[in-house]
Short mmCIF file of C-alpha atoms in Angstrom, two decimals:
data_model
loop_
_atom_site.label_atom_id
_atom_site.label_comp_id
_atom_site.label_asym_id
_atom_site.label_seq_id
_atom_site.Cartn_x
_atom_site.Cartn_y
_atom_site.Cartn_z
CA MET A 1405 0.20 0.18 -0.05
CA SER A 1406 2.19 2.86 -0.84
CA SER A 1407 3.84 2.67 2.37
CA THR A 1408 4.31 -0.56 4.39
CA LEU A 1409 1.87 -1.65 6.82
CA LEU A 1410 3.36 -1.49 10.37
CA SER A 1411 2.58 -4.37 12.25
CA SER A 1412 0.20 -3.77 15.53
CA ALA A 1413 0.12 -5.75 18.70
CA GLN A 1414 -3.77 -6.12 17.94
CA PRO A 1415 -5.41 -7.16 14.69
CA PHE A 1416 -7.41 -4.84 13.05
CA GLU A 1417 -11.14 -5.14 13.96
CA PHE A 1418 -13.60 -4.70 11.16
CA PRO A 1419 -17.07 -3.02 12.07
CA PRO A 1420 -20.07 -5.28 11.85
CA THR A 1421 -21.28 -3.77 8.47
CA TYR A 1422 -18.03 -5.20 6.93
CA SER A 1423 -19.87 -8.49 7.05
CA PHE A 1424 -22.86 -7.32 5.34
CA PRO A 1425 -22.44 -8.03 1.51
CA PRO A 1426 -24.50 -5.01 0.23
CA PHE A 1427 -21.76 -2.83 1.89
CA PHE A 1428 -19.84 -3.47 -0.84
CA THR A 1429 -22.21 -2.41 -3.69
CA PRO A 1430 -23.28 1.32 -4.25
CA GLN A 1431 -26.74 2.07 -2.54
CA PRO A 1432 -29.22 3.77 -5.07
CA ASN A 1433 -31.35 5.27 -2.14
CA ALA A 1434 -29.89 8.50 -1.27
CA ALA A 1435 -30.20 8.30 2.58
CA THR A 1436 -28.67 4.82 2.48
CA ARG A 1437 -25.78 5.85 0.01
CA LEU A 1438 -24.69 8.59 2.41
CA SER A 1439 -24.91 6.13 5.43
CA GLN A 1440 -22.75 3.66 3.23
CA LEU A 1441 -20.25 6.51 2.52
CA GLN A 1442 -20.06 7.56 5.81
CA LYS A 1443 -19.51 4.14 6.84
CA TRP A 1444 -16.52 3.62 4.39
CA SER A 1445 -15.10 6.75 5.51
CA SER A 1446 -14.71 5.66 9.10
CA LEU A 1447 -13.55 2.40 8.04
CA ILE A 1448 -10.83 3.64 5.82
CA GLN A 1449 -9.66 6.16 8.38
CA ALA A 1450 -9.61 3.53 11.24
CA TRP A 1451 -7.75 1.09 8.87
CA CYS A 1452 -4.96 3.64 7.95
CA ARG A 1453 -4.71 4.64 11.79
CA HIS A 1454 -4.30 1.13 13.05
CA HIS A 1455 -1.66 0.54 10.28
CA ARG A 1456 -0.14 3.91 10.69
CA LEU A 1457 -0.73 4.90 6.84
CA TYR A 1458 -1.06 8.20 5.43
CA ARG A 1459 -1.14 7.47 1.99
CA LEU A 1460 -3.33 4.90 0.55
CA SER A 1461 -2.70 3.70 -3.10
CA LEU A 1462 -5.90 2.31 -4.35
CA VAL A 1463 -4.40 0.11 -6.83
CA GLU A 1464 -2.58 -1.69 -4.01
CA ALA A 1465 -5.20 -1.44 -1.67
CA ILE A 1466 -7.91 -2.84 -3.63
CA GLU A 1467 -6.42 -6.57 -3.13
CA SER A 1468 -6.06 -5.98 0.57
CA PRO A 1469 -8.61 -6.99 3.44
CA LEU A 1470 -9.92 -3.24 3.42
CA PHE A 1471 -11.53 -3.39 0.11
CA TYR A 1472 -12.00 -7.29 -0.10
CA ASN A 1473 -13.75 -9.33 2.20
CA ALA A 1474 -12.71 -12.85 1.53
CA SER A 1475 -15.05 -14.73 3.80
CA LEU A 1476 -18.03 -12.79 1.59
CA ARG A 1477 -16.02 -13.21 -1.56
CA LYS A 1478 -17.16 -9.47 -2.14
CA ARG A 1479 -14.77 -6.73 -2.98
CA LEU A 1480 -15.18 -2.92 -3.42
CA SER A 1481 -14.52 -1.98 -7.13
CA LEU A 1482 -11.76 0.34 -7.91
CA ALA A 1483 -14.38 2.74 -9.49
CA GLU A 1484 -16.33 2.72 -6.25
CA ALA A 1485 -13.15 3.05 -4.23
CA ARG A 1486 -12.39 6.28 -5.99
CA ASN A 1487 -16.02 7.34 -5.61
CA VAL A 1488 -15.50 7.11 -1.55
CA ILE A 1489 -12.28 8.80 -1.58
CA ASP A 1490 -13.92 11.65 -3.60
CA TRP A 1491 -16.53 11.81 -1.14
CA MET A 1492 -14.06 11.83 1.73
CA ALA A 1493 -12.15 14.67 0.05
CA LYS A 1494 -15.28 17.01 -0.16
CA GLY A 1495 -15.65 19.56 2.31
CA GLU A 1496 -19.01 20.41 4.09
CA ASP A 1497 -21.08 18.49 1.51
CA GLY A 1498 -19.08 15.52 1.63
CA GLY A 1499 -16.57 13.53 4.07
CA GLY A 1500 -15.40 16.68 5.94
CA LYS A 1501 -11.76 16.79 3.77
CA ARG A 1502 -10.55 13.56 5.37
CA ALA A 1503 -8.82 12.65 2.09
CA GLU A 1504 -6.89 14.50 -0.50
CA TRP A 1505 -5.89 13.05 -3.95
CA ILE A 1506 -1.89 13.29 -4.37
CA ASP A 1507 -1.62 12.37 -7.92
CA GLY A 1508 -4.29 14.87 -9.25
CA ALA A 1509 -6.62 13.58 -12.03
CA ASN A 1510 -5.10 9.91 -11.69
CA LYS A 1511 -6.86 9.33 -8.39
CA THR A 1512 -4.86 6.26 -7.61
CA ILE A 1513 -3.08 7.61 -4.45
CA ALA A 1514 -4.65 9.66 -1.54
CA TRP A 1515 -3.51 11.09 1.67
CA ILE A 1516 -6.08 9.81 4.28
CA TRP A 1517 -6.53 12.19 7.07
CA TRP A 1518 -7.35 10.34 10.06
CA ARG A 1519 -6.10 13.29 11.76
CA ARG A 1520 -6.82 16.51 9.56
CA PRO A 1521 -3.79 18.66 9.31
CA GLU A 1522 -4.84 21.16 11.63
CA GLU A 1523 -5.11 18.31 14.17
CA TRP A 1524 -1.64 17.37 13.37
CA ALA A 1525 -0.33 20.83 13.65
CA SER A 1526 -2.25 21.21 17.11
CA LEU A 1527 -0.54 18.01 18.35
CA VAL A 1528 2.82 19.15 17.34
CA ALA A 1529 2.31 22.51 19.00
CA ASP A 1530 1.38 20.96 22.32
CA TRP A 1531 4.18 18.55 22.23
CA VAL A 1532 6.62 21.58 21.58
CA GLU A 1533 4.95 23.31 24.35
CA ASN A 1534 5.01 20.67 26.82
CA THR A 1535 8.55 19.38 26.09
CA GLY A 1536 10.28 22.95 26.04
CA GLN A 1537 11.05 22.95 22.37
CA LYS A 1538 9.71 26.35 21.97
CA ASN A 1539 12.03 28.71 19.76
CA VAL A 1540 14.17 25.64 19.04
CA VAL A 1541 15.27 24.43 15.51
CA LEU A 1542 13.84 21.01 14.85
CA THR A 1543 14.17 18.78 12.27
CA VAL A 1544 11.37 16.98 10.69
CA TYR A 1545 13.13 13.66 11.64
CA GLU A 1546 13.23 14.91 15.07
CA LEU A 1547 9.65 15.46 15.10
CA THR A 1548 8.43 12.03 13.51
CA GLN A 1549 11.30 9.83 14.35
CA GLY A 1550 13.25 11.16 17.48
CA GLU A 1551 13.46 9.80 20.72
CA THR A 1552 11.38 12.36 22.53
CA ALA A 1553 8.48 11.70 19.88
CA MET A 1554 8.45 8.21 20.41
CA SER A 1555 5.42 8.55 22.67
CA GLN A 1556 3.44 10.95 20.72
CA GLY A 1557 0.91 10.45 18.18
CA MET A 1558 3.00 11.98 15.51
CA TYR A 1559 5.70 9.08 15.95
CA THR A 1560 6.29 7.60 12.48
CA LEU A 1561 4.14 10.22 10.82
CA ALA A 1562 5.09 10.21 7.09
CA TYR A 1563 7.30 12.97 5.64
CA GLY A 1564 4.84 14.43 3.25
CA THR A 1565 2.27 14.61 5.75
CA ALA A 1566 4.61 16.50 8.33
CA ILE A 1567 5.92 18.92 5.86
CA GLY A 1568 2.71 19.42 3.73
CA SER A 1569 0.74 17.77 1.49
CA GLY A 1570 2.03 19.82 -1.81
CA CYS A 1571 4.99 17.16 -1.91
#
C-alpha cells in the first residue's frame, strides 16, 4: 500500500457492516448511500490509523482486506473506491476533507487524514510547548522519528504529511 503496513500488537477489528454483503455495492437510495459513504470513510480512516498509513494507494489497497472481504468473496471496485475517496475529500457536502488526492486526475493515491492537518499541527504545537522546545530549531526527523517523539501520536508520521500535502 504505498507504505508498508506497520504491524500492530492487535489485529484490525472490522466493523459489523463489513460482514454485510450490500456494504460492497453502491446503494441507490440517497439516505442509504450517505450512510454507506460515512461507514466506508470511518473504516478507511480506522484502517489507516491502525496500520499508521498516511498515503493510500488504491491500486494496492483494492486487493487488501480493506476493500476485499475474502469470507464473503465481495470487493469494492476500484471505481467505487475512488468514489468513496472523492466523497471523503469533499468539505461540508461530503466527508469533511478526510482525504486528498496526491496524484491529481489519476486518482490512484490519496492522503488519508485520520487526523486532519490542523489536528496534526495542534498535536505538534502541544508537544513543542510541553517539552520546552519552543524557539528551538527541530528537523522533521526529530518531530516524527526522534526519541522524544516516540510516545507521541506523531511518531512515525509520514514525511510528506509532516511538511505538507503539496509534496
